[in-house]
XYZ file of C-alpha atoms in Angstrom:
497
model
C -31.563 80.305 40.180
C -31.372 83.733 41.800
C -31.404 82.918 45.524
C -31.006 86.553 46.645
C -33.599 88.119 44.380
C -35.934 88.934 47.244
C -33.472 91.649 48.362
C -33.664 93.584 45.125
C -35.534 96.842 45.585
C -36.377 96.166 49.234
C -36.252 99.138 51.607
C -36.802 99.147 55.362
C -38.362 102.228 56.969
C -39.694 103.072 60.420
C -42.695 105.188 59.444
C -45.413 102.488 59.490
C -48.611 103.291 61.381
C -51.441 101.173 62.744
C -49.303 98.042 62.785
C -49.757 95.599 65.688
C -47.625 92.572 66.459
C -48.683 89.787 68.832
C -52.265 90.605 67.874
C -53.484 87.156 68.892
C -52.848 87.977 72.544
C -56.118 89.906 72.305
C -57.865 86.526 72.285
C -56.399 85.623 75.668
C -57.091 89.041 77.137
C -60.690 88.958 75.963
C -61.046 85.418 77.331
C -59.776 86.545 80.736
C -62.311 89.374 80.724
C -65.275 87.345 79.456
C -64.865 84.501 81.939
C -64.719 86.984 84.796
C -61.088 86.219 85.587
C -59.937 89.832 85.341
C -62.811 91.120 87.442
C -62.289 88.381 90.030
C -58.584 89.173 90.294
C -59.396 92.866 90.666
C -61.606 92.122 93.646
C -59.070 89.700 95.105
C -56.275 92.283 94.898
C -58.350 95.361 95.750
C -56.499 98.024 97.728
C -57.544 101.059 99.734
C -54.842 103.032 97.990
C -55.597 104.961 94.820
C -53.800 103.066 92.069
C -53.228 104.075 88.484
C -53.244 100.441 87.368
C -55.695 97.945 88.866
C -53.654 95.038 90.254
C -56.098 92.444 88.953
C -55.691 93.846 85.453
C -51.916 93.762 85.873
C -51.897 90.115 86.977
C -54.250 89.081 84.166
C -52.065 90.913 81.633
C -48.937 89.274 83.050
C -50.585 85.863 82.598
C -51.371 86.752 78.979
C -47.766 87.838 78.417
C -46.434 84.596 79.910
C -48.793 82.605 77.694
C -47.345 84.584 74.794
C -43.845 83.452 75.759
C -42.618 85.949 78.375
C -39.811 84.483 80.476
C -38.810 87.509 82.566
C -40.680 90.538 83.885
C -39.214 92.838 81.242
C -40.986 90.726 78.594
C -44.205 92.179 79.987
C -43.585 95.050 77.549
C -45.001 92.870 74.787
C -48.415 94.199 75.803
C -47.400 97.713 76.858
C -45.823 98.230 73.430
C -49.172 97.525 71.743
C -50.994 100.475 73.319
C -53.087 101.074 70.223
C -54.764 97.697 70.749
C -54.629 97.128 74.498
C -54.865 100.708 75.739
C -52.942 101.796 78.853
C -50.964 98.828 80.170
C -48.871 98.838 83.339
C -45.133 99.402 83.057
C -42.525 96.816 83.979
C -41.809 98.496 87.367
C -45.550 98.484 88.129
C -45.663 94.776 87.321
C -42.820 94.228 89.767
C -44.723 96.172 92.437
C -47.816 94.061 91.813
C -45.796 90.868 92.331
C -44.279 92.375 95.461
C -47.741 93.115 96.869
C -48.968 89.613 96.048
C -45.878 88.138 97.704
C -46.398 90.274 100.813
C -49.992 89.058 101.101
C -48.862 85.452 101.586
C -51.406 82.635 101.803
C -54.306 85.033 102.392
C -53.880 86.746 99.019
C -52.957 83.460 97.305
C -56.270 82.030 98.486
C -58.169 84.996 97.079
C -56.436 84.642 93.709
C -57.216 80.905 93.630
C -60.845 81.729 94.384
C -60.959 84.173 91.466
C -59.470 81.623 89.060
C -61.861 78.931 90.280
C -64.860 81.220 89.791
C -63.720 81.962 86.248
C -63.266 78.217 85.700
C -66.970 77.695 86.391
C -67.781 80.116 83.592
C -65.188 78.652 81.221
C -66.305 75.055 81.803
C -69.923 76.046 81.272
C -68.861 77.454 77.900
C -66.862 74.320 77.072
C -69.813 72.124 77.960
C -72.107 74.324 75.904
C -69.863 74.085 72.864
C -68.944 70.384 73.020
C -71.935 68.994 74.907
C -69.736 67.838 77.796
C -66.290 68.236 79.285
C -63.891 66.046 77.237
C -63.518 62.477 78.466
C -60.344 60.692 79.540
C -58.574 58.812 76.748
C -57.545 55.273 77.757
C -55.905 53.414 74.875
C -58.576 53.265 72.144
C -61.431 54.009 74.580
C -62.740 57.174 76.213
C -63.877 57.291 79.816
C -66.821 59.692 79.810
C -68.293 61.592 82.740
C -65.166 61.268 84.898
C -62.748 64.075 85.816
C -59.161 62.827 86.006
C -56.655 64.522 88.324
C -52.973 63.761 87.826
C -50.496 64.543 90.612
C -46.828 64.952 89.804
C -43.757 66.896 90.833
C -40.896 68.206 88.731
C -37.507 69.764 89.279
C -36.842 73.230 87.863
C -33.059 73.742 87.631
C -31.699 77.072 88.854
C -28.313 78.349 87.743
C -28.066 81.067 90.386
C -28.498 81.313 94.143
C -32.252 81.758 94.370
C -34.059 81.421 97.698
C -35.356 77.869 98.025
C -33.087 76.510 95.299
C -31.414 73.530 96.921
C -29.655 70.306 95.918
C -31.945 67.487 94.894
C -31.835 64.154 93.107
C -31.627 65.886 89.716
C -29.179 68.638 90.519
C -29.950 72.044 92.010
C -33.152 74.044 91.853
C -36.781 74.240 92.945
C -39.230 71.337 93.229
C -42.848 72.335 92.458
C -45.708 69.879 92.894
C -48.928 70.235 90.925
C -52.195 68.628 89.930
C -53.416 68.791 86.330
C -56.844 68.026 84.929
C -56.357 65.425 82.192
C -59.723 66.274 80.616
C -58.845 69.882 79.816
C -55.065 69.972 80.215
C -55.109 72.822 82.743
C -53.366 73.025 86.134
C -55.838 73.011 89.012
C -53.490 73.526 91.951
C -49.767 73.624 92.630
C -47.217 74.590 95.244
C -43.700 75.915 94.635
C -41.445 74.026 97.032
C -37.738 74.217 97.881
C -35.506 71.923 95.894
C -34.927 69.559 98.804
C -38.648 68.775 99.201
C -39.295 65.042 99.030
C -40.930 63.393 96.032
C -43.428 61.513 98.207
C -44.153 64.143 100.856
C -47.658 63.063 101.820
C -48.678 66.391 103.390
C -47.873 68.274 100.171
C -49.700 65.767 97.986
C -52.781 65.768 100.193
C -52.818 69.573 100.304
C -52.510 69.951 96.523
C -55.103 67.227 95.926
C -57.575 68.961 98.223
C -57.043 72.297 96.501
C -57.422 70.669 93.079
C -60.755 69.087 94.001
C -61.934 72.412 95.430
C -60.905 74.099 92.169
C -63.390 71.993 90.192
C -66.907 73.321 89.659
C -69.130 71.578 92.225
C -71.032 69.439 89.693
C -67.788 67.803 88.508
C -66.502 66.660 91.913
C -68.635 63.523 92.272
C -66.919 61.209 89.777
C -63.155 61.481 89.986
C -60.101 59.536 88.935
C -56.779 60.336 90.652
C -53.397 59.082 89.463
C -49.907 59.416 90.866
C -46.613 57.738 90.012
C -44.570 55.604 92.370
C -42.307 58.483 93.358
C -45.222 60.384 94.866
C -47.055 57.430 96.420
C -47.276 57.019 100.190
C -49.403 55.218 102.766
C -50.938 58.490 103.945
C -51.891 59.536 100.415
C -53.619 56.224 99.705
C -55.408 56.432 103.059
C -56.637 59.911 102.125
C -57.787 58.723 98.704
C -59.606 55.799 100.302
C -61.387 58.189 102.672
C -62.441 60.445 99.790
C -63.681 57.396 97.852
C -65.888 56.302 100.759
C -67.994 59.484 100.826
C -71.682 58.801 100.143
C -72.737 59.893 96.672
C -69.144 60.183 95.437
C -66.971 57.948 93.284
C -63.192 58.208 93.328
C -60.995 55.667 91.578
C -57.277 56.000 92.206
C -54.285 54.485 90.453
C -51.018 54.944 92.322
C -47.525 53.605 91.714
C -46.354 50.812 94.023
C -42.866 49.728 95.102
C -41.331 46.452 94.007
C -40.219 45.030 97.350
C -39.417 41.577 98.680
C -43.051 40.565 99.206
C -43.966 41.721 95.688
C -41.030 39.823 94.183
C -42.156 36.660 95.944
C -45.685 37.168 94.631
C -44.464 37.735 91.067
C -42.411 34.545 91.243
C -45.560 32.662 92.248
C -47.696 33.970 89.373
C -48.527 31.082 86.979
C -47.447 31.728 83.415
C -51.019 31.509 82.155
C -52.070 34.245 84.589
C -50.064 36.857 82.681
C -52.420 38.544 80.212
C -51.234 40.419 77.141
C -51.052 44.212 77.484
C -52.285 46.706 74.900
C -50.754 49.855 73.451
C -52.234 53.346 73.101
C -54.170 52.202 70.020
C -55.821 49.375 71.968
C -53.782 46.814 70.033
C -51.649 43.993 71.424
C -48.180 45.175 72.429
C -45.933 42.985 70.313
C -43.019 43.309 67.913
C -41.486 41.340 65.077
C -39.141 38.543 66.135
C -35.549 38.665 64.972
C -35.967 35.526 62.867
C -39.416 36.447 61.486
C -40.349 35.695 57.917
C -40.247 38.344 55.198
C -44.008 38.926 55.236
C -44.409 41.777 57.767
C -48.174 41.295 57.782
C -48.111 37.574 58.562
C -50.021 35.938 61.406
C -47.360 33.354 62.254
C -47.150 33.078 66.054
C -43.394 32.463 65.919
C -42.865 35.724 64.024
C -44.252 37.915 66.809
C -42.931 38.555 70.312
C -45.336 39.703 73.016
C -43.733 42.732 74.647
C -45.826 43.257 77.790
C -48.169 41.394 80.117
C -50.363 42.266 83.112
C -51.314 40.254 86.177
C -53.031 40.959 89.493
C -51.074 40.213 92.681
C -53.774 41.020 95.233
C -54.762 37.428 96.097
C -51.130 36.325 96.414
C -50.358 39.240 98.729
C -53.474 38.911 100.873
C -54.116 35.175 100.894
C -50.708 33.613 100.308
C -48.717 31.394 102.640
C -47.351 34.436 104.463
C -50.866 35.572 105.337
C -52.259 39.027 104.663
C -49.198 41.064 103.726
C -51.344 44.126 103.002
C -52.778 44.419 106.496
C -53.070 48.096 107.344
C -53.809 49.076 103.773
C -57.391 49.731 102.580
C -59.377 46.539 102.052
C -60.555 47.803 98.647
C -56.998 48.238 97.350
C -55.780 45.942 94.587
C -52.185 45.535 93.394
C -51.236 44.872 89.772
C -47.945 44.155 88.044
C -46.846 44.764 84.487
C -43.849 43.115 82.883
C -42.362 44.292 79.623
C -39.332 43.704 77.502
C -36.750 46.386 78.317
C -35.448 48.781 75.723
C -31.857 48.272 74.558
C -29.480 49.644 77.169
C -32.054 49.673 79.972
C -30.725 49.016 83.479
C -32.358 46.038 85.175
C -32.268 45.021 88.823
C -30.816 41.645 89.768
C -34.352 40.290 90.165
C -35.358 41.508 86.693
C -32.150 40.277 85.090
C -33.034 36.700 86.071
C -35.898 36.450 83.569
C -35.237 39.488 81.376
C -38.477 41.312 82.157
C -38.793 44.827 83.567
C -41.513 45.072 86.233
C -43.647 47.973 87.393
C -46.466 47.864 89.920
C -49.424 50.012 90.861
C -52.337 49.967 93.282
C -55.939 50.829 92.524
C -59.316 50.665 94.223
C -61.208 49.866 91.027
C -63.902 47.336 92.090
C -63.111 43.780 91.089
C -66.390 43.252 89.261
C -66.286 46.445 87.206
C -68.250 45.654 84.027
C -67.171 46.218 80.435
C -63.799 47.189 79.080
C -62.909 49.283 82.130
C -62.627 46.167 84.315
C -60.299 44.266 81.986
C -56.687 43.968 83.243
C -55.289 45.301 79.963
C -57.330 48.500 80.289
C -56.643 48.793 84.023
C -52.981 48.802 83.024
C -53.572 51.267 80.194
C -55.471 53.611 82.529
C -52.458 53.758 84.839
C -49.837 54.067 82.091
C -51.499 57.167 80.628
C -50.542 58.977 83.820
C -47.432 59.733 81.767
C -49.483 62.348 79.905
C -48.913 64.662 82.852
C -45.287 64.816 81.740
C -46.428 66.627 78.601
C -48.385 69.094 80.735
C -45.287 69.725 82.850
C -43.060 70.077 79.795
C -45.338 72.628 78.141
C -45.786 74.310 81.519
C -42.046 74.826 81.672
C -42.380 76.600 78.331
C -45.098 78.761 79.892
C -43.527 80.352 82.919
C -42.750 77.550 85.362
C -39.415 76.658 83.772
C -37.734 79.939 84.752
C -38.183 82.167 87.772
C -37.234 85.843 87.565
C -36.434 86.755 91.179
C -33.933 85.765 93.849
C -36.782 85.850 96.415
C -38.961 82.766 96.839
C -42.064 84.842 97.667
C -41.751 86.776 94.381
C -41.207 83.556 92.447
C -44.334 82.104 94.021
C -46.276 85.116 92.750
C -44.777 84.560 89.268
C -45.687 80.851 89.600
C -49.304 81.863 90.211
C -49.301 83.993 87.055
C -47.698 81.156 85.058
C -50.341 78.654 86.169
C -53.003 81.163 85.159
C -51.323 81.495 81.761
C -51.434 77.728 81.216
C -55.088 77.742 82.264
C -55.971 80.476 79.757
C -54.271 78.539 76.951
C -56.270 75.420 77.864
C -59.527 77.378 77.821
C -58.590 79.001 74.518
C -58.108 75.614 72.874
C -61.391 74.191 74.138
C -63.590 77.267 73.836
C -62.419 78.813 70.585
C -60.181 76.590 68.423
C -60.722 73.614 66.119
C -58.769 70.709 64.674
C -55.006 70.709 65.136
C -55.088 74.086 66.876
C -57.363 72.652 69.563
C -54.566 70.172 70.372
C -51.600 72.439 69.723
C -48.863 73.054 72.264
C -47.945 76.602 73.348
C -45.080 76.969 70.871
C -47.364 76.203 67.940
C -50.145 78.458 69.243
C -47.682 81.327 69.566
C -46.457 81.069 66.012
C -49.829 80.539 64.389
C -52.175 82.570 66.598
C -50.669 84.717 69.347
C -47.761 86.262 67.415
C -49.805 87.086 64.340
C -49.425 90.645 63.051
C -52.346 92.866 62.107
C -53.310 96.408 61.193
C -55.531 98.615 63.319
C -58.094 100.617 61.417
C -60.611 103.115 62.802
C -63.865 103.688 61.004
C -67.290 104.815 62.160
C -66.249 104.922 65.810
C -65.176 101.298 65.589
C -61.730 99.806 65.919
C -60.970 96.963 63.545
C -58.075 94.543 63.888
C -57.264 93.297 60.394
C -55.274 90.083 60.168
C -53.417 89.626 56.899
C -55.579 87.775 54.398
C -52.547 85.696 53.374
C -51.872 84.421 56.904
C -52.927 80.741 56.818
C -54.560 80.876 60.246
C -56.344 84.228 59.856
C -59.802 82.575 59.592
C -59.110 80.587 62.770
C -58.214 83.797 64.627
C -61.399 85.513 63.467
C -63.514 82.495 64.407
C -61.859 82.304 67.810
C -62.534 85.994 68.430
C -66.197 85.599 67.524
C -66.579 82.609 69.823
C -64.885 84.335 72.756
C -66.895 87.531 72.431
C -70.071 85.446 72.232
C -69.392 84.022 75.710
C -71.755 85.569 78.238
C -69.924 88.145 80.353
C -69.294 86.708 83.797
C -69.556 89.058 86.803
């Protein structure tokens, strides 16, 4: 076999014309324009000075570049180098100046930018609803919760390997500590704040602020039925009190599911739970969470009870905590709040507390205000547990967000990094809209790395004919039809003001 035959007769020259790389970025740029994002940013960043490059256009282009994989400001050239397709694009120094102006504007300018993104979101969600019939529901095990918008609060640590302003020691090392809120229905970030590294995980003021901004970011018609989740690290009395107040508004429904500490009173309650009160938990397929026993028979499909070990159970602790011998131990907490516990067999090597080591179960608790008599599958303990466990999906949003601008910050100044953070969140939002408005199948669920290889980084040839400019994707590129379909769908979106 001739493994080097492809080299024979191959020449490399630099005289090609009409060639465009990263052609798929045109989809994101067109999406920003069609939804009114670019126009909204232009108005938000309007200046009395005469500028060669509109700052709204610069920020929208920077978001597109970050979505395409830009990690530093110099990567912004990915668009400037494709002048034949994108026309005049700001230079790298101009992009720096735009970030500097945004940073100098502080909260006032940040609020205007958020308003522009939120206005564009109304247009994008109208398009998503028009295409799919509704905003996607919330997946809970094998069920889908329709008509509810789920907000997931979580913080993450972004390590910094240089002395950046705000980078401080924290429980995971040294860096910054952003806090954000993601919409589980669409996968987009709704609000976030870039905090110093020493910021606490359960800082109630930060959580309440971000939650308020996230709710305000939703189109008005989607604010009436909400689900809010937060892990135990971010839970606090003040946050639950705020959630309870939001849930009590007339004409509104808000169900929260928040992590809860395993303290002395909870340990006493768990000890008092009768064995028959522990109900079997389910996995993400809606099936019983169990595994084969070590001494099981050879038939892996058998139904022998002794051959299967139940791995997780759920039980409610509310009555034991409120009506036990010690009296109401939840006095001061909302009357509608319920506390649940889940026990599961630990993975090999897992570290257990002394309490857990006594019976070999690992325990985790959470609090929710889901009404006790909720009908159907939603009110079953197994699904109440599953609805809280899927909060972990926000970790995927954070992970892909770190691949889309929030994992690296280009400046030593915190104000500049906050401006970059804004552009990165906008980039993640554009990718979410692209998936829901224009893509199908696996591409509609693809992570940024996959979208870049298959769609955004695709090469093409520019051809001019009859006063028209045509972008020709290679006919042999497997995803060329998907790119063409996506372009047609985006350009069919009604132009927002």
